[in-house]
Short mmCIF file of C-alpha atoms in Angstrom, two decimals:
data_model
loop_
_atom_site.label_atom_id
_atom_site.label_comp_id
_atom_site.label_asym_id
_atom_site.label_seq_id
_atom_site.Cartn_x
_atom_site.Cartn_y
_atom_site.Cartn_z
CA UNK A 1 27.29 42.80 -43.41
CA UNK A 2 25.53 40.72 -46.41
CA UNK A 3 22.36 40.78 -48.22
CA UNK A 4 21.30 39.71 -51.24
CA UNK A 5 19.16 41.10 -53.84
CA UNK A 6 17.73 42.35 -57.27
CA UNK A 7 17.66 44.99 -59.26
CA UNK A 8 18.29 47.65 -62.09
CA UNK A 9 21.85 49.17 -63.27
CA UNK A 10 22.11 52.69 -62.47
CA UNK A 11 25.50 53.32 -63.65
CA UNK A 12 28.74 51.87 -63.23
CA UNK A 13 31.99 54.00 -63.37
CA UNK A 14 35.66 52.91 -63.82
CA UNK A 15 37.27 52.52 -60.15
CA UNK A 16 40.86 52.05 -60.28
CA UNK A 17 42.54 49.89 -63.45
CA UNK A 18 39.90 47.00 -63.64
CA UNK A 19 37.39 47.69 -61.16
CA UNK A 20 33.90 49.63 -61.52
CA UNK A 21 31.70 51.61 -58.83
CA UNK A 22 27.91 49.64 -59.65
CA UNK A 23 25.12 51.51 -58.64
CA UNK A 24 21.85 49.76 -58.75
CA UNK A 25 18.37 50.27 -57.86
CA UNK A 26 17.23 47.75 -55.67
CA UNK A 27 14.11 46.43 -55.04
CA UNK A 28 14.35 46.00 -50.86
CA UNK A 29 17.14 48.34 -50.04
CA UNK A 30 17.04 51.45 -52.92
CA UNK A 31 19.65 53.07 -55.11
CA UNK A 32 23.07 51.26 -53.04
CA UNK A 33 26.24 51.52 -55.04
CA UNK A 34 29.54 49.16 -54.37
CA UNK A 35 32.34 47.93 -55.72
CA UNK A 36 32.70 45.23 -58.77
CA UNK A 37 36.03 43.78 -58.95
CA UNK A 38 37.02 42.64 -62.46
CA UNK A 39 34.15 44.73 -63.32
CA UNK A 40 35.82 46.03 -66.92
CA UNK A 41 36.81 42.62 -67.70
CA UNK A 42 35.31 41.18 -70.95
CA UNK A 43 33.19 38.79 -69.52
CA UNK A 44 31.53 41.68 -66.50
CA UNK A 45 31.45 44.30 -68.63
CA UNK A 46 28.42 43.58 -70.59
CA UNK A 47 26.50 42.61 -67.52
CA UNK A 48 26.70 45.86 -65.92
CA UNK A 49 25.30 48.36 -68.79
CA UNK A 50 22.34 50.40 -67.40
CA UNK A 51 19.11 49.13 -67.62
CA UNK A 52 20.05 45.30 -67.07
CA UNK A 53 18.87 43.36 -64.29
CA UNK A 54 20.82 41.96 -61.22
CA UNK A 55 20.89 39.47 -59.24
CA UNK A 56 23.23 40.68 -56.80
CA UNK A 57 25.11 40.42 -53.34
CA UNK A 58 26.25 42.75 -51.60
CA UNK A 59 28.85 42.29 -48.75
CA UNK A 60 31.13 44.87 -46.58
CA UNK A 61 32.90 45.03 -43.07
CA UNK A 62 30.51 47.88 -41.69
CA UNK A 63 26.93 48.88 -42.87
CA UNK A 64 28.54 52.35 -43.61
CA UNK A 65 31.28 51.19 -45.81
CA UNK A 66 30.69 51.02 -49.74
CA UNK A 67 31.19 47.44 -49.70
CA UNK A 68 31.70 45.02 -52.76
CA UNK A 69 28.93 43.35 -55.46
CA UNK A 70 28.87 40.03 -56.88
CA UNK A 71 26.51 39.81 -59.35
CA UNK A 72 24.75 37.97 -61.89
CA UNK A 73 23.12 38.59 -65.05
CA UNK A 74 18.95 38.04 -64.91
CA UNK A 75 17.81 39.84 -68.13
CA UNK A 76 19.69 41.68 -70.62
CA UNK A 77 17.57 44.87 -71.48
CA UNK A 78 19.99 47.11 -73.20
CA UNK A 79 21.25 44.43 -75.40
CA UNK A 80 17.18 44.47 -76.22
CA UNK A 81 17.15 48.10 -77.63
CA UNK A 82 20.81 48.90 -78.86
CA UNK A 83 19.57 48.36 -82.50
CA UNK A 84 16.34 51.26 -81.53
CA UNK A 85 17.98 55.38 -80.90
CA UNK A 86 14.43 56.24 -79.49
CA UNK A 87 13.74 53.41 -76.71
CA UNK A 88 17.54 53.17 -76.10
CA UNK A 89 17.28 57.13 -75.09
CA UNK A 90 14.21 56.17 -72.89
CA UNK A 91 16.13 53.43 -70.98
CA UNK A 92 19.57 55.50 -70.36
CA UNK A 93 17.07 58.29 -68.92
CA UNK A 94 14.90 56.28 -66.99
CA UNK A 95 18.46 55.19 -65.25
CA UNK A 96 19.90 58.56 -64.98
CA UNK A 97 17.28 60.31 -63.80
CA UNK A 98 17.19 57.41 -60.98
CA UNK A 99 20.75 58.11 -60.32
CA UNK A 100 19.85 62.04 -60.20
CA UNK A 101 16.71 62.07 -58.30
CA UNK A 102 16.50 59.29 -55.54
CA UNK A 103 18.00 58.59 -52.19
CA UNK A 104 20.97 56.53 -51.59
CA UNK A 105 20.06 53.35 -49.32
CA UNK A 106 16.20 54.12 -49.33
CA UNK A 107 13.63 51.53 -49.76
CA UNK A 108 11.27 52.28 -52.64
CA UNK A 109 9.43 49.03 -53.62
CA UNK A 110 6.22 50.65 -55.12
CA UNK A 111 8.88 53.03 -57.29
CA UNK A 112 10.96 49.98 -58.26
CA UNK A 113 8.43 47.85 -59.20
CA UNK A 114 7.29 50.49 -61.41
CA UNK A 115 10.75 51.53 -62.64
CA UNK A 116 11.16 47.89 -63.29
CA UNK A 117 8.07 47.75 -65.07
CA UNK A 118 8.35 51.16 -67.36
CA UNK A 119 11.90 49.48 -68.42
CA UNK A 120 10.54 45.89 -69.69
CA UNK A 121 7.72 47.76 -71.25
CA UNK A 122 10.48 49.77 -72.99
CA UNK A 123 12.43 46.96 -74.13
CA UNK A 124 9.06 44.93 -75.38
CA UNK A 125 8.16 47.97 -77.12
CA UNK A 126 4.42 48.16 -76.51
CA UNK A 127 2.73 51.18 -74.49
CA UNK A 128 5.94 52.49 -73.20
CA UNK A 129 5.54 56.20 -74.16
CA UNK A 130 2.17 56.39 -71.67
CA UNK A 131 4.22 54.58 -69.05
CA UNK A 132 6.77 56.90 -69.14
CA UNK A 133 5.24 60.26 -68.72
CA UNK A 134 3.26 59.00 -65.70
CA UNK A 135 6.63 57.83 -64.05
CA UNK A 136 8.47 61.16 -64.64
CA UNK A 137 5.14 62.82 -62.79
CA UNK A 138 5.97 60.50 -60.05
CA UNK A 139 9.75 60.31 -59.61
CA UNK A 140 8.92 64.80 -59.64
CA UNK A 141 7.17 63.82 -56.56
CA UNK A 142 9.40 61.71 -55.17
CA UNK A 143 11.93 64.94 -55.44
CA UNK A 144 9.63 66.46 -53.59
CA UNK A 145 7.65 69.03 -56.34
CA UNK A 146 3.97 67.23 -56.72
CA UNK A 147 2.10 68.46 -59.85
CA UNK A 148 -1.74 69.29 -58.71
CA UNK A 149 -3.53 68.77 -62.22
CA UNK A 150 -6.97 67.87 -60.29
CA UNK A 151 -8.83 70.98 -60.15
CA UNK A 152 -8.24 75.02 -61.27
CA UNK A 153 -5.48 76.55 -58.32
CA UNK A 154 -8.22 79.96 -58.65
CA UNK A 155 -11.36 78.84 -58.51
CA UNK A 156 -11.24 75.47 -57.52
CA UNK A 157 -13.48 73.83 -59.90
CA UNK A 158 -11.79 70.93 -62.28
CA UNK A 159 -13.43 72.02 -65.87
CA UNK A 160 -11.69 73.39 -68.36
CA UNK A 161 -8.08 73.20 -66.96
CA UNK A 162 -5.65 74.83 -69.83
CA UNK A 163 -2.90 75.89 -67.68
CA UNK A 164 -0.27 75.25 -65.00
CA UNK A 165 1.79 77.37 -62.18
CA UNK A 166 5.46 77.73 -62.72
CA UNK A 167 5.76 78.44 -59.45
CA UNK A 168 3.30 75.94 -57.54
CA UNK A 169 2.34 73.24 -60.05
CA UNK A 170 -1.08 73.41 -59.37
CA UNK A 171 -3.50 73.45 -62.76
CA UNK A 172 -5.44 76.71 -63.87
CA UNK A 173 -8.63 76.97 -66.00
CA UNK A 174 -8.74 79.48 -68.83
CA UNK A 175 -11.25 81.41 -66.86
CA UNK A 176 -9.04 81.43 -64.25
CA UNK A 177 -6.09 82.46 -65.82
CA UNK A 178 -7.13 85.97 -66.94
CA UNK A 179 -4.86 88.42 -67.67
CA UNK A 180 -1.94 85.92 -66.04
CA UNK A 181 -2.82 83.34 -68.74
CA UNK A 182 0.97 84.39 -70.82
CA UNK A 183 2.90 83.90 -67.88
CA UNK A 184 1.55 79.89 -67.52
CA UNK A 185 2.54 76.99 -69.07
CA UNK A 186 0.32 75.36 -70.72
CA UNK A 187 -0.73 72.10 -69.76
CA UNK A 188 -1.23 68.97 -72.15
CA UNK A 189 -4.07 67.22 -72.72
CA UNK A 190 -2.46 63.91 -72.32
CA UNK A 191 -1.71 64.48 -68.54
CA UNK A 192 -5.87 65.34 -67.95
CA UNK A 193 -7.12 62.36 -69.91
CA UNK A 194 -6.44 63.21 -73.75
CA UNK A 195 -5.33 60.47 -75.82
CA UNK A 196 -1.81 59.71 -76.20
CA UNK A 197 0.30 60.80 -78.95
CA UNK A 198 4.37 61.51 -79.75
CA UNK A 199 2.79 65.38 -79.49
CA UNK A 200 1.38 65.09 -76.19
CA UNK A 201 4.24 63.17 -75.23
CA UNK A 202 6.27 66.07 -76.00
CA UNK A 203 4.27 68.23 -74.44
CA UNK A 204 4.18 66.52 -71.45
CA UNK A 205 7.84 65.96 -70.92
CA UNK A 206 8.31 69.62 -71.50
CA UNK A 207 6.11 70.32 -68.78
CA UNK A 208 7.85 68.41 -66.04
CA UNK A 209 11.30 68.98 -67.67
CA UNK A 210 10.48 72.20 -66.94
CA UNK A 211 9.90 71.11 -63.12
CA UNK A 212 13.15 69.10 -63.07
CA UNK A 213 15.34 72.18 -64.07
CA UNK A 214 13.37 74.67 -61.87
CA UNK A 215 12.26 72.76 -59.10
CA UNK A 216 14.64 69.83 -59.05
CA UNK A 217 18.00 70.67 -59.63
CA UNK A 218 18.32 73.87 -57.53
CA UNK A 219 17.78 71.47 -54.81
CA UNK A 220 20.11 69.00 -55.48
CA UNK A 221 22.91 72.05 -55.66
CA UNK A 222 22.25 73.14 -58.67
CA UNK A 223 23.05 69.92 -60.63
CA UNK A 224 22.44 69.58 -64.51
CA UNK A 225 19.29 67.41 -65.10
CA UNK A 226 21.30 63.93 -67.10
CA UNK A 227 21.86 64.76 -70.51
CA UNK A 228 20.50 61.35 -71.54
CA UNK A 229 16.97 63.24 -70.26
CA UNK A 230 17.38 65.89 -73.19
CA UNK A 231 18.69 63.17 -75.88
CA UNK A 232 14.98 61.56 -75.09
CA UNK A 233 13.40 64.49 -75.33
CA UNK A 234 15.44 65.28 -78.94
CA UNK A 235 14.63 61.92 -80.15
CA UNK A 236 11.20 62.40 -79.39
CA UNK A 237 10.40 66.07 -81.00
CA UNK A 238 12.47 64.15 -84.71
CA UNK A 239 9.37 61.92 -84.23
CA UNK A 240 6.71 64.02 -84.55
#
């Protein structure tokens, strides 16, 4: 079995003395992981720090083995933003919450393209923070939880809208709300239209945070969302 393609570092963990476990996500065959020989070495180890791009190979004996990389370097992103806490937090989450949310050996070009997208964006620094929340609303509905901010969960109508279901993650007018209005969370203006801001970025990531540790996790066994998530999420609240 061989293919060859491109993509994003995930992770790579020590395997044996000198070798590391890659995991990348690909553009035409998903999150695969595999084996790097040398891949602590001097000269490898750069290469494979999350958030670079691959140009890799991947070969095994049996479709359902692990199988080996061979790789080479196509752009350095993390290089990019060592010297920057904040969009060096945003990269390490983008790539564990990858590792944490998606499928192993699933096809996701429109996700990819997008991941790959949100990640240059990062690195060139411009519009990034926008970019982000709307790809955390989608990779929550890739894990199967789809927030329903379109119209009030009571009475239907899409004016208004001040609130959100823990529970469903459906959006709820103040009308609507009622007496049930302490028991929402409240929904931010950035993810209905409002302008952008490190506030309302906040806000937002609080919101589907939220969804990753109530929704998420329990059904990945109870996992801990990546702590590079929270770091973000620190980095950002020192900013505002």
């Amino acid at each position: 079995m061989e293919w060859r393609d491109e993509g994003i570092v995930l992770a790579a963990r020590p395997h044996g003395e000198t070798s590391v476990i890659l995991e990348l996500f690909t553009r035409e065959h998903g999150r695969h992981l595999g084996i790097v020989h040398g891949g602590m070495s001097r000269r490898k180890a750069p290469m494979l720090q999350p958030g670079n791009q691959l140009d890799a190979a991947w070969r095994a004996r049996l479709e359902s083995h692990m199988g080996g990389w061979s790789v080479e370097l196509k752009r350095s992103r993390a290089a990019a933003v060592l010297s920057d806490a904040l969009r060096l937090s945003a990269l390490t989450s983008v790539c564990a919450l990858c590792s944490f949310v998606l499928p192993e050996r699933e096809a996701m070009g429109a996700f990819q393209a997008r991941t790959e997208a949100l990640c240059d964006a990062i690195v060139d620094g411009e519009g990034w923070l926008t970019d982000y929340v709307g790809w955390e609303v989608e990779l929550l509905a890739i894990a199967g939880f789809r927030l329903d901010l379109s119209a009030c969960a009571v009475s239907g109508g899409a004016n208004d809208l001040a609130f959100v279901s823990p529970r469903t993650g459906r959006a709820v007018s103040r009308s609507g709300a009622g007496d049930w209005a302490a028991r929402l969370l409240p929904l931010p203006e950035m993810l209905v239209g409002g302008a952008p801001s490190i506030a309302g970025v906040v806000a937002a990531l609080e919101l589907t945070g939220f969804f990753l540790k109530q929704k998420v996790a329990p059904s990945f066994g109870d996992r801990p969302v990546p702590p590079a998530r929270e770091r973000l999420l620190a980095a950002l609240r020192a900013e505002v």
